[in-house]
PDB file of C-alpha atoms in Angstrom:
ATOM      1  CA  MET X   1       5.131  32.036   3.837  1.00 49.00           C
ATOM      2  CA  GLU X   2       5.855  28.295   3.594  1.00 49.00           C
ATOM      3  CA  LEU X   3       3.086  27.803   1.007  1.00 52.00           C
ATOM      4  CA  LEU X   4       4.385  30.770  -1.007  1.00 57.00           C
ATOM      5  CA  MET X   5       7.900  29.297  -1.074  1.00 47.00           C
ATOM      6  CA  ARG X   6       6.583  25.883  -2.044  1.00 54.00           C
ATOM      7  CA  ASN X   7       4.604  27.307  -4.960  1.00 54.00           C
ATOM      8  CA  MET X   8       7.579  29.395  -6.088  1.00 48.00           C
ATOM      9  CA  PHE X   9       9.968  26.422  -6.171  1.00 47.00           C
ATOM     10  CA  GLN X  10       7.430  24.200  -7.907  1.00 54.00           C
ATOM     11  CA  ALA X  11       6.959  26.854 -10.607  1.00 53.00           C
ATOM     12  CA  LEU X  12      10.716  27.322 -10.987  1.00 46.00           C
ATOM     13  CA  GLY X  13      11.150  23.581 -11.435  1.00 45.00           C
ATOM     14  CA  LYS X  14       8.995  23.735 -14.571  1.00 56.00           C
ATOM     15  CA  ASN X  15      10.749  26.818 -15.972  1.00 53.00           C
ATOM     16  CA  GLN X  16      12.832  25.897 -19.025  1.00 57.00           C
ATOM     17  CA  SER X  17      14.942  29.071 -18.936  1.00 53.00           C
ATOM     18  CA  ALA X  18      15.919  28.463 -15.317  1.00 48.00           C
ATOM     19  CA  ASN X  19      16.686  24.849 -16.209  1.00 51.00           C
ATOM     20  CA  LYS X  20      19.065  25.917 -19.005  1.00 56.00           C
ATOM     21  CA  LEU X  21      20.799  28.376 -16.690  1.00 49.00           C
ATOM     22  CA  ALA X  22      21.272  25.662 -14.063  1.00 47.00           C
ATOM     23  CA  LYS X  23      22.874  23.348 -16.649  1.00 51.00           C
ATOM     24  CA  LYS X  24      25.292  26.113 -17.562  1.00 49.00           C
ATOM     25  CA  TYR X  25      26.483  26.772 -14.014  1.00 51.00           C
ATOM     26  CA  GLY X  26      26.425  23.200 -12.718  1.00 50.00           C
ATOM     27  CA  LEU X  27      25.736  21.826  -9.253  1.00 52.00           C
ATOM     28  CA  GLN X  28      26.088  24.896  -7.054  1.00 55.00           C
ATOM     29  CA  PHE X  29      24.392  26.491  -4.045  1.00 52.00           C
ATOM     30  CA  GLY X  30      23.739  23.262  -2.161  1.00 53.00           C
ATOM     31  CA  ALA X  31      22.328  21.108  -4.978  1.00 64.00           C
ATOM     32  CA  ALA X  32      25.246  18.679  -4.612  1.00 68.00           C
ATOM     33  CA  ARG X  33      23.772  17.607  -1.286  1.00 74.00           C
ATOM     34  CA  PHE X  34      20.777  16.093  -3.092  1.00 81.00           C
ATOM     35  CA  VAL X  35      22.298  15.115  -6.471  1.00 84.00           C
ATOM     36  CA  ALA X  36      25.217  12.659  -6.602  1.00 88.00           C
ATOM     37  CA  GLY X  37      26.947  14.369  -9.520  1.00 84.00           C
ATOM     38  CA  GLU X  38      26.660  14.969 -13.220  1.00 86.00           C
ATOM     39  CA  THR X  39      28.388  11.742 -14.406  1.00 92.00           C
ATOM     40  CA  ILE X  40      27.738   8.028 -13.995  1.00 95.00           C
ATOM     41  CA  GLU X  41      31.224   7.652 -12.476  1.00 96.00           C
ATOM     42  CA  LYS X  42      30.338  10.031  -9.622  1.00 94.00           C
ATOM     43  CA  ALA X  43      26.972   8.326  -9.178  1.00 96.00           C
ATOM     44  CA  VAL X  44      28.575   4.869  -8.883  1.00 97.00           C
ATOM     45  CA  LYS X  45      31.047   6.232  -6.314  1.00 97.00           C
ATOM     46  CA  ALA X  46      28.100   7.541  -4.255  1.00 97.00           C
ATOM     47  CA  VAL X  47      26.428   4.133  -4.501  1.00 98.00           C
ATOM     48  CA  GLU X  48      29.589   2.395  -3.306  1.00 98.00           C
ATOM     49  CA  GLU X  49      29.702   4.623  -0.227  1.00 98.00           C
ATOM     50  CA  LEU X  50      26.040   3.970   0.551  1.00 98.00           C
ATOM     51  CA  ASN X  51      26.509   0.214   0.094  1.00 98.00           C
ATOM     52  CA  GLN X  52      29.407   0.333   2.548  1.00 98.00           C
ATOM     53  CA  ALA X  53      27.014   1.961   5.043  1.00 98.00           C
ATOM     54  CA  GLY X  54      24.634  -0.998   4.684  1.00 98.00           C
ATOM     55  CA  LYS X  55      22.179   0.644   2.281  1.00 98.00           C
ATOM     56  CA  VAL X  56      21.025  -0.318  -1.191  1.00 98.00           C
ATOM     57  CA  VAL X  57      20.232   2.228  -3.879  1.00 98.00           C
ATOM     58  CA  THR X  58      18.065   3.119  -6.825  1.00 98.00           C
ATOM     59  CA  LEU X  59      19.843   5.311  -9.389  1.00 98.00           C
ATOM     60  CA  ASP X  60      17.970   7.871 -11.466  1.00 95.00           C
ATOM     61  CA  HIS X  61      19.508   9.593 -14.481  1.00 93.00           C
ATOM     62  CA  LEU X  62      17.667  12.911 -14.301  1.00 86.00           C
ATOM     63  CA  GLY X  63      15.837  14.241 -17.314  1.00 75.00           C
ATOM     64  CA  GLU X  64      13.218  16.923 -17.955  1.00 65.00           C
ATOM     65  CA  PHE X  65      11.696  18.587 -21.028  1.00 71.00           C
ATOM     66  CA  VAL X  66      12.122  15.907 -23.721  1.00 86.00           C
ATOM     67  CA  PHE X  67      10.551  17.141 -26.960  1.00 89.00           C
ATOM     68  CA  THR X  68      12.075  15.028 -29.738  1.00 96.00           C
ATOM     69  CA  GLU X  69      12.443  11.339 -30.516  1.00 97.00           C
ATOM     70  CA  GLU X  70      16.217  11.792 -30.587  1.00 97.00           C
ATOM     71  CA  GLU X  71      16.232  13.218 -27.037  1.00 95.00           C
ATOM     72  CA  ALA X  72      14.002  10.383 -25.819  1.00 96.00           C
ATOM     73  CA  ASN X  73      16.287   7.757 -27.355  1.00 97.00           C
ATOM     74  CA  GLU X  74      19.338   9.448 -25.821  1.00 95.00           C
ATOM     75  CA  SER X  75      17.663   9.343 -22.409  1.00 95.00           C
ATOM     76  CA  ALA X  76      16.891   5.634 -22.858  1.00 97.00           C
ATOM     77  CA  ALA X  77      20.522   5.046 -23.848  1.00 97.00           C
ATOM     78  CA  MET X  78      21.626   6.717 -20.593  1.00 96.00           C
ATOM     79  CA  CYS X  79      19.336   4.406 -18.611  1.00 97.00           C
ATOM     80  CA  ILE X  80      20.924   1.419 -20.355  1.00 98.00           C
ATOM     81  CA  GLN X  81      24.387   2.843 -19.694  1.00 97.00           C
ATOM     82  CA  THR X  82      23.445   3.199 -16.028  1.00 98.00           C
ATOM     83  CA  LEU X  83      22.348  -0.448 -15.841  1.00 98.00           C
ATOM     84  CA  ASP X  84      25.618  -1.512 -17.500  1.00 98.00           C
ATOM     85  CA  ALA X  85      27.647   0.591 -15.042  1.00 98.00           C
ATOM     86  CA  ILE X  86      25.810  -0.958 -12.089  1.00 98.00           C
ATOM     87  CA  ALA X  87      26.546  -4.455 -13.403  1.00 98.00           C
ATOM     88  CA  LYS X  88      30.192  -3.703 -14.209  1.00 98.00           C
ATOM     89  CA  SER X  89      30.921  -2.124 -10.809  1.00 98.00           C
ATOM     90  CA  GLY X  90      29.017  -4.755  -8.828  1.00 98.00           C
ATOM     91  CA  VAL X  91      27.225  -2.160  -6.688  1.00 98.00           C
ATOM     92  CA  GLN X  92      23.812  -2.888  -5.205  1.00 98.00           C
ATOM     93  CA  SER X  93      21.455  -0.616  -7.086  1.00 98.00           C
ATOM     94  CA  ASN X  94      18.250  -0.702  -9.102  1.00 98.00           C
ATOM     95  CA  LEU X  95      17.202   1.883 -11.694  1.00 98.00           C
ATOM     96  CA  SER X  96      14.434   4.481 -11.428  1.00 98.00           C
ATOM     97  CA  LEU X  97      13.188   6.439 -14.429  1.00 97.00           C
ATOM     98  CA  LYS X  98      10.562   8.890 -15.624  1.00 95.00           C
ATOM     99  CA  MET X  99       8.664   7.908 -18.747  1.00 96.00           C
ATOM    100  CA  THR X 100       8.315  11.502 -19.932  1.00 94.00           C
ATOM    101  CA  SER X 101      12.096  11.443 -20.439  1.00 94.00           C
ATOM    102  CA  LEU X 102      11.611   8.382 -22.687  1.00 96.00           C
ATOM    103  CA  GLY X 103       9.153  10.099 -25.020  1.00 96.00           C
ATOM    104  CA  LEU X 104       5.792   9.590 -23.290  1.00 96.00           C
ATOM    105  CA  ASP X 105       4.639  13.083 -24.322  1.00 96.00           C
ATOM    106  CA  ILE X 106       5.634  12.387 -27.929  1.00 97.00           C
ATOM    107  CA  SER X 107       3.905   9.022 -28.316  1.00 97.00           C
ATOM    108  CA  LYS X 108       3.026   5.976 -26.262  1.00 97.00           C
ATOM    109  CA  GLU X 109       4.672   3.773 -28.899  1.00 98.00           C
ATOM    110  CA  LEU X 110       8.021   5.552 -28.582  1.00 98.00           C
ATOM    111  CA  CYS X 111       7.898   5.292 -24.802  1.00 98.00           C
ATOM    112  CA  MET X 112       6.993   1.592 -24.926  1.00 98.00           C
ATOM    113  CA  LYS X 113       9.859   0.889 -27.351  1.00 98.00           C
ATOM    114  CA  ASN X 114      12.335   2.598 -25.008  1.00 98.00           C
ATOM    115  CA  MET X 115      10.886   0.907 -21.913  1.00 98.00           C
ATOM    116  CA  ARG X 116      11.300  -2.522 -23.513  1.00 98.00           C
ATOM    117  CA  ARG X 117      14.911  -1.724 -24.461  1.00 98.00           C
ATOM    118  CA  ILE X 118      15.639  -0.770 -20.842  1.00 98.00           C
ATOM    119  CA  LEU X 119      13.767  -3.680 -19.251  1.00 98.00           C
ATOM    120  CA  ASP X 120      15.453  -6.179 -21.582  1.00 98.00           C
ATOM    121  CA  ARG X 121      18.878  -4.888 -20.513  1.00 98.00           C
ATOM    122  CA  ALA X 122      17.853  -4.898 -16.842  1.00 98.00           C
ATOM    123  CA  LYS X 123      16.642  -8.485 -17.191  1.00 98.00           C
ATOM    124  CA  MET X 124      19.956  -9.464 -18.782  1.00 98.00           C
ATOM    125  CA  HIS X 125      21.754  -8.071 -15.720  1.00 98.00           C
ATOM    126  CA  GLY X 126      19.231  -9.499 -13.233  1.00 98.00           C
ATOM    127  CA  ASN X 127      18.180  -5.995 -12.212  1.00 98.00           C
ATOM    128  CA  PHE X 128      14.935  -4.174 -11.428  1.00 98.00           C
ATOM    129  CA  VAL X 129      13.441  -0.965 -12.859  1.00 98.00           C
ATOM    130  CA  ARG X 130      11.063   1.378 -11.029  1.00 98.00           C
ATOM    131  CA  ILE X 131       8.802   3.695 -13.030  1.00 98.00           C
ATOM    132  CA  ASP X 132       8.512   7.007 -11.169  1.00 96.00           C
ATOM    133  CA  MET X 133       5.041   8.526 -11.049  1.00 96.00           C
ATOM    134  CA  GLU X 134       4.814  12.083 -12.337  1.00 93.00           C
ATOM    135  CA  ASP X 135       2.042  14.675 -12.259  1.00 94.00           C
ATOM    136  CA  TYR X 136      -1.657  13.836 -12.444  1.00 96.00           C
ATOM    137  CA  ALA X 137      -1.822  14.416 -16.202  1.00 96.00           C
ATOM    138  CA  HIS X 138       0.488  11.404 -16.667  1.00 96.00           C
ATOM    139  CA  CYS X 139      -1.054   9.150 -14.016  1.00 97.00           C
ATOM    140  CA  GLN X 140      -3.488   7.056 -16.082  1.00 98.00           C
ATOM    141  CA  ILE X 141      -1.181   6.530 -19.066  1.00 98.00           C
ATOM    142  CA  SER X 142       1.668   5.576 -16.702  1.00 98.00           C
ATOM    143  CA  LEU X 143      -0.492   2.936 -15.014  1.00 98.00           C
ATOM    144  CA  ASP X 144      -1.740   1.669 -18.392  1.00 98.00           C
ATOM    145  CA  ILE X 145       1.824   1.238 -19.654  1.00 98.00           C
ATOM    146  CA  TYR X 146       2.937  -0.391 -16.409  1.00 98.00           C
ATOM    147  CA  ARG X 147       0.150  -2.961 -16.519  1.00 97.00           C
ATOM    148  CA  GLU X 148       0.930  -3.724 -20.164  1.00 97.00           C
ATOM    149  CA  LEU X 149       4.639  -4.166 -19.410  1.00 98.00           C
ATOM    150  CA  ARG X 150       3.835  -6.264 -16.338  1.00 97.00           C
ATOM    151  CA  GLN X 151       2.357  -8.920 -18.653  1.00 96.00           C
ATOM    152  CA  GLU X 152       5.816  -9.289 -20.241  1.00 97.00           C
ATOM    153  CA  TYR X 153       8.263  -8.463 -17.431  1.00 98.00           C
ATOM    154  CA  ASP X 154       8.585  -9.400 -13.760  1.00 97.00           C
ATOM    155  CA  ASN X 155      11.383  -6.884 -13.083  1.00 98.00           C
ATOM    156  CA  VAL X 156       9.340  -3.692 -13.193  1.00 98.00           C
ATOM    157  CA  GLY X 157       7.504  -1.697 -10.532  1.00 98.00           C
ATOM    158  CA  ILE X 158       5.736   1.646 -10.274  1.00 98.00           C
ATOM    159  CA  VAL X 159       4.895   4.388  -7.765  1.00 98.00           C
ATOM    160  CA  ILE X 160       1.558   5.173  -6.124  1.00 98.00           C
ATOM    161  CA  GLN X 161       0.829   8.616  -4.610  1.00 98.00           C
ATOM    162  CA  ALA X 162      -1.247   8.893  -1.444  1.00 98.00           C
ATOM    163  CA  TYR X 163      -2.421  12.448  -2.093  1.00 97.00           C
ATOM    164  CA  LEU X 164      -4.624  11.473  -5.053  1.00 98.00           C
ATOM    165  CA  TYR X 165      -8.299  10.632  -4.524  1.00 98.00           C
ATOM    166  CA  ARG X 166      -8.069   7.862  -7.122  1.00 98.00           C
ATOM    167  CA  THR X 167      -5.297   5.966  -5.327  1.00 97.00           C
ATOM    168  CA  GLU X 168      -7.479   3.552  -3.357  1.00 94.00           C
ATOM    169  CA  GLN X 169      -9.117   2.325  -6.576  1.00 96.00           C
ATOM    170  CA  ASP X 170      -5.733   2.125  -8.319  1.00 97.00           C
ATOM    171  CA  MET X 171      -4.469  -0.065  -5.471  1.00 94.00           C
ATOM    172  CA  GLN X 172      -7.373  -2.473  -5.986  1.00 93.00           C
ATOM    173  CA  ASP X 173      -6.652  -2.659  -9.709  1.00 94.00           C
ATOM    174  CA  LEU X 174      -2.908  -3.209  -9.185  1.00 96.00           C
ATOM    175  CA  ASP X 175      -3.535  -5.996  -6.678  1.00 94.00           C
ATOM    176  CA  LYS X 176      -4.411  -8.250  -9.630  1.00 91.00           C
ATOM    177  CA  ASP X 177      -0.913  -7.686 -11.045  1.00 93.00           C
ATOM    178  CA  LYS X 178       0.851  -8.444  -7.733  1.00 94.00           C
ATOM    179  CA  ALA X 179       2.538  -5.085  -8.246  1.00 97.00           C
ATOM    180  CA  ASN X 180       5.820  -4.120  -6.614  1.00 98.00           C
ATOM    181  CA  LEU X 181       4.954  -0.585  -5.474  1.00 98.00           C
ATOM    182  CA  ARG X 182       6.808   2.390  -4.082  1.00 98.00           C
ATOM    183  CA  LEU X 183       4.297   4.172  -1.840  1.00 98.00           C
ATOM    184  CA  VAL X 184       4.740   7.944  -1.508  1.00 97.00           C
ATOM    185  CA  LYS X 185       2.726  10.936  -0.344  1.00 95.00           C
ATOM    186  CA  GLY X 186       3.245  12.852  -3.617  1.00 92.00           C
ATOM    187  CA  ALA X 187       5.390  15.863  -4.521  1.00 81.00           C
ATOM    188  CA  TYR X 188       3.622  17.639  -7.398  1.00 83.00           C
ATOM    189  CA  LYS X 189       1.286  20.609  -7.097  1.00 83.00           C
ATOM    190  CA  GLU X 190      -2.209  19.335  -7.941  1.00 92.00           C
ATOM    191  CA  SER X 191      -5.725  20.762  -7.911  1.00 94.00           C
ATOM    192  CA  ASP X 192      -7.982  19.877  -4.994  1.00 95.00           C
ATOM    193  CA  THR X 193     -10.322  18.382  -7.596  1.00 97.00           C
ATOM    194  CA  VAL X 194      -7.907  15.419  -7.894  1.00 97.00           C
ATOM    195  CA  ALA X 195      -5.818  15.535  -4.704  1.00 97.00           C
ATOM    196  CA  PHE X 196      -6.407  15.914  -0.970  1.00 96.00           C
ATOM    197  CA  PRO X 197      -5.592  19.532  -0.073  1.00 94.00           C
ATOM    198  CA  GLU X 198      -5.107  18.824   3.657  1.00 94.00           C
ATOM    199  CA  LYS X 199      -1.996  17.099   5.009  1.00 92.00           C
ATOM    200  CA  LYS X 200      -3.981  15.121   7.596  1.00 96.00           C
ATOM    201  CA  ASP X 201      -6.073  13.525   4.835  1.00 97.00           C
ATOM    202  CA  VAL X 202      -2.969  12.669   2.809  1.00 96.00           C
ATOM    203  CA  ASP X 203      -1.385  11.102   5.904  1.00 96.00           C
ATOM    204  CA  GLU X 204      -4.523   9.061   6.618  1.00 97.00           C
ATOM    205  CA  ASN X 205      -4.668   7.804   3.041  1.00 97.00           C
ATOM    206  CA  TYR X 206      -0.949   7.021   3.122  1.00 98.00           C
ATOM    207  CA  LYS X 207      -1.398   4.797   6.174  1.00 98.00           C
ATOM    208  CA  LYS X 208      -4.333   3.115   4.463  1.00 97.00           C
ATOM    209  CA  ILE X 209      -2.385   2.222   1.316  1.00 97.00           C
ATOM    210  CA  ILE X 210       0.670   1.045   3.286  1.00 98.00           C
ATOM    211  CA  LYS X 211      -1.496  -1.353   5.287  1.00 97.00           C
ATOM    212  CA  THR X 212      -3.510  -2.477   2.260  1.00 96.00           C
ATOM    213  CA  HIS X 213      -0.475  -3.287   0.134  1.00 97.00           C
ATOM    214  CA  LEU X 214       1.403  -5.079   2.899  1.00 97.00           C
ATOM    215  CA  LEU X 215      -1.634  -7.204   3.819  1.00 97.00           C
ATOM    216  CA  ASN X 216      -2.170  -8.023   0.132  1.00 95.00           C
ATOM    217  CA  GLY X 217       1.197  -9.768   0.380  1.00 96.00           C
ATOM    218  CA  HIS X 218       2.988  -7.788  -2.331  1.00 96.00           C
ATOM    219  CA  TYR X 219       6.368  -6.062  -2.125  1.00 97.00           C
ATOM    220  CA  ALA X 220       6.158  -2.560  -0.664  1.00 98.00           C
ATOM    221  CA  ALA X 221       8.731   0.234  -0.757  1.00 98.00           C
ATOM    222  CA  VAL X 222       7.600   2.753   1.845  1.00 98.00           C
ATOM    223  CA  ALA X 223       9.217   5.984   0.677  1.00 97.00           C
ATOM    224  CA  SER X 224       9.010   8.594   3.412  1.00 95.00           C
ATOM    225  CA  HIS X 225      11.107  10.687   5.788  1.00 91.00           C
ATOM    226  CA  ASP X 226       8.126  11.022   8.132  1.00 93.00           C
ATOM    227  CA  GLU X 227       8.916   9.072  11.301  1.00 95.00           C
ATOM    228  CA  GLU X 228       5.217   8.713  12.057  1.00 96.00           C
ATOM    229  CA  MET X 229       4.771   6.787   8.783  1.00 97.00           C
ATOM    230  CA  ILE X 230       7.907   4.726   9.359  1.00 98.00           C
ATOM    231  CA  ASN X 231       6.758   3.780  12.874  1.00 98.00           C
ATOM    232  CA  TYR X 232       3.294   2.973  11.526  1.00 98.00           C
ATOM    233  CA  THR X 233       4.850   0.604   8.983  1.00 98.00           C
ATOM    234  CA  LYS X 234       6.906  -1.078  11.708  1.00 98.00           C
ATOM    235  CA  LYS X 235       3.727  -1.522  13.764  1.00 98.00           C
ATOM    236  CA  ILE X 236       1.800  -3.121  10.883  1.00 98.00           C
ATOM    237  CA  VAL X 237       4.568  -5.572   9.983  1.00 98.00           C
ATOM    238  CA  GLN X 238       4.988  -6.595  13.629  1.00 97.00           C
ATOM    239  CA  GLU X 239       1.257  -7.024  14.242  1.00 97.00           C
ATOM    240  CA  HIS X 240       0.782  -9.148  11.117  1.00 97.00           C
ATOM    241  CA  ASN X 241       4.116 -11.008  11.134  1.00 97.00           C
ATOM    242  CA  ILE X 242       5.067  -9.626   7.730  1.00 97.00           C
ATOM    243  CA  PRO X 243       8.615 -10.751   6.841  1.00 96.00           C
ATOM    244  CA  LYS X 244      11.319  -8.125   6.382  1.00 95.00           C
ATOM    245  CA  ASP X 245      11.979  -9.325   2.831  1.00 96.00           C
ATOM    246  CA  GLN X 246       8.485  -8.156   1.767  1.00 97.00           C
ATOM    247  CA  PHE X 247       9.185  -4.458   2.255  1.00 98.00           C
ATOM    248  CA  GLU X 248      11.853  -1.777   2.450  1.00 98.00           C
ATOM    249  CA  PHE X 249      12.135   1.837   3.484  1.00 98.00           C
ATOM    250  CA  GLN X 250      13.207   4.345   0.854  1.00 98.00           C
ATOM    251  CA  MET X 251      14.626   7.819   1.361  1.00 95.00           C
ATOM    252  CA  LEU X 252      16.205  10.503  -0.781  1.00 91.00           C
ATOM    253  CA  TYR X 253      19.940  11.003  -1.135  1.00 92.00           C
ATOM    254  CA  GLY X 254      21.156  13.621   1.327  1.00 87.00           C
ATOM    255  CA  ILE X 255      18.002  13.724   3.456  1.00 86.00           C
ATOM    256  CA  CYS X 256      17.516  12.254   6.964  1.00 90.00           C
ATOM    257  CA  VAL X 257      20.826  10.364   6.846  1.00 93.00           C
ATOM    258  CA  GLU X 258      20.766   9.688  10.610  1.00 95.00           C
ATOM    259  CA  LEU X 259      17.312   8.139  10.306  1.00 96.00           C
ATOM    260  CA  GLN X 260      18.531   5.989   7.394  1.00 97.00           C
ATOM    261  CA  ASP X 261      21.450   4.770   9.541  1.00 98.00           C
ATOM    262  CA  LYS X 262      19.146   4.045  12.502  1.00 98.00           C
ATOM    263  CA  LEU X 263      16.868   1.864  10.366  1.00 98.00           C
ATOM    264  CA  VAL X 264      19.858  -0.043   8.985  1.00 98.00           C
ATOM    265  CA  GLN X 265      21.069  -0.674  12.543  1.00 98.00           C
ATOM    266  CA  GLU X 266      17.607  -1.977  13.421  1.00 98.00           C
ATOM    267  CA  GLY X 267      17.904  -4.540  10.623  1.00 97.00           C
ATOM    268  CA  TYR X 268      15.572  -2.951   8.082  1.00 98.00           C
ATOM    269  CA  LYS X 269      16.339  -2.748   4.377  1.00 98.00           C
ATOM    270  CA  VAL X 270      16.933   0.874   3.398  1.00 98.00           C
ATOM    271  CA  ARG X 271      17.126   1.977  -0.229  1.00 98.00           C
ATOM    272  CA  VAL X 272      18.411   5.455  -1.080  1.00 98.00           C
ATOM    273  CA  TYR X 273      17.110   7.213  -4.182  1.00 96.00           C
ATOM    274  CA  VAL X 274      20.220   8.671  -5.828  1.00 96.00           C
ATOM    275  CA  PRO X 275      19.710  11.063  -8.760  1.00 92.00           C
ATOM    276  CA  TYR X 276      22.512  12.162 -11.064  1.00 92.00           C
ATOM    277  CA  GLY X 277      23.034  13.977 -14.371  1.00 85.00           C
ATOM    278  CA  ILE X 278      23.218  17.462 -15.837  1.00 78.00           C
ATOM    279  CA  ASP X 279      19.425  17.860 -15.915  1.00 72.00           C
ATOM    280  CA  TRP X 280      19.125  18.210 -12.127  1.00 66.00           C
ATOM    281  CA  PHE X 281      17.328  21.534 -11.719  1.00 67.00           C
ATOM    282  CA  GLY X 282      13.673  20.390 -11.747  1.00 67.00           C
ATOM    283  CA  TYR X 283      14.411  17.635  -9.237  1.00 70.00           C
ATOM    284  CA  PHE X 284      16.284  20.075  -6.975  1.00 66.00           C
ATOM    285  CA  MET X 285      13.412  22.577  -7.023  1.00 67.00           C
ATOM    286  CA  ARG X 286      10.938  19.861  -5.993  1.00 65.00           C
ATOM    287  CA  ARG X 287      13.149  18.945  -3.035  1.00 64.00           C
ATOM    288  CA  LEU X 288      13.222  22.594  -1.934  1.00 65.00           C
ATOM    289  CA  ALA X 289       9.442  22.821  -2.321  1.00 65.00           C
ATOM    290  CA  GLU X 290       8.891  19.725  -0.181  1.00 63.00           C
ATOM    291  CA  ARG X 291      10.971  20.666   2.839  1.00 56.00           C
ATOM    292  CA  PRO X 292      11.585  24.247   4.057  1.00 56.00           C
ATOM    293  CA  ALA X 293      14.640  22.998   5.989  1.00 54.00           C
ATOM    294  CA  ASN X 294      16.284  22.288   2.635  1.00 49.00           C
ATOM    295  CA  VAL X 295      15.903  25.952   1.681  1.00 52.00           C
ATOM    296  CA  TRP X 296      17.784  27.120   4.775  1.00 49.00           C
ATOM    297  CA  PHE X 297      20.552  24.645   3.991  1.00 44.00           C
ATOM    298  CA  VAL X 298      20.939  26.187   0.527  1.00 47.00           C
ATOM    299  CA  LEU X 299      20.828  29.762   1.863  1.00 45.00           C
ATOM    300  CA  LYS X 300      23.632  28.948   4.314  1.00 46.00           C
ATOM    301  CA  ASN X 301      25.736  27.648   1.427  1.00 43.00           C
ATOM    302  CA  LEU X 302      25.249  30.885  -0.492  1.00 38.00           C
ATOM    303  CA  PHE X 303      27.152  32.808   2.158  1.00 39.00           C
ATOM    304  CA  LYS X 304      30.013  30.391   2.767  1.00 40.00           C
TER     305      LYS X 304
END
């Protein structure tokens, strides 16, 4: 049953008709728990509240299904607007983005042009940009672009997914770039020809890449709600005297808030991934696919 629900939500997240319908009716049926709002003003307000609770943030202007150069440029403009809003308000937040929303599926050149526009503005504001990793089809090109940009910019990082077989080799390659990495398990539905099908294997690989990256001495963002992985990270940093300014824990907006607060109280840096925008449906479906508990939360809201 759980697998069936996961597959259903993952398929819905890629459905353009469902996406259009969601835009029409706005943030309803529990989505507002996971998405800060449709405007930058609402997003900044959410960041302010999280900052007051001792957490830092990474903002993501949501975007899916970009098919034209005009749409890609508009998405880049929203990223720049987000960076400007962060600077103007003085909140503590980085920026996260997906390169498909910047024209990656149209051309590499268009995506690179938009990435440079965004990174230049971030550099002007003294801010940092994280490239989100997407599905396997975009993995190699995303890493290629990251490594190219890393030669020009020191304020850019990327995401590595533990569920892919290739990840261990990618980690070795990225070590040369002293990469700032967000380490995740992975949220997309992939074939077992490219990804570990069993959770225990994903978990084992996740522990391996956490330890590898921390011992390499590079900045690590351990993005997980799994307390086993969080406790494992704590164990590694204590055993190897890794300073607290070399890593942070990252969690999603609206999920495991008590655990976020506990880590803050323990003196760890906690960054909350806060998405916003009208194009929220695909992101919301992936959150429902990841955690069955999220589905029950939404169902309860339907009957209130």
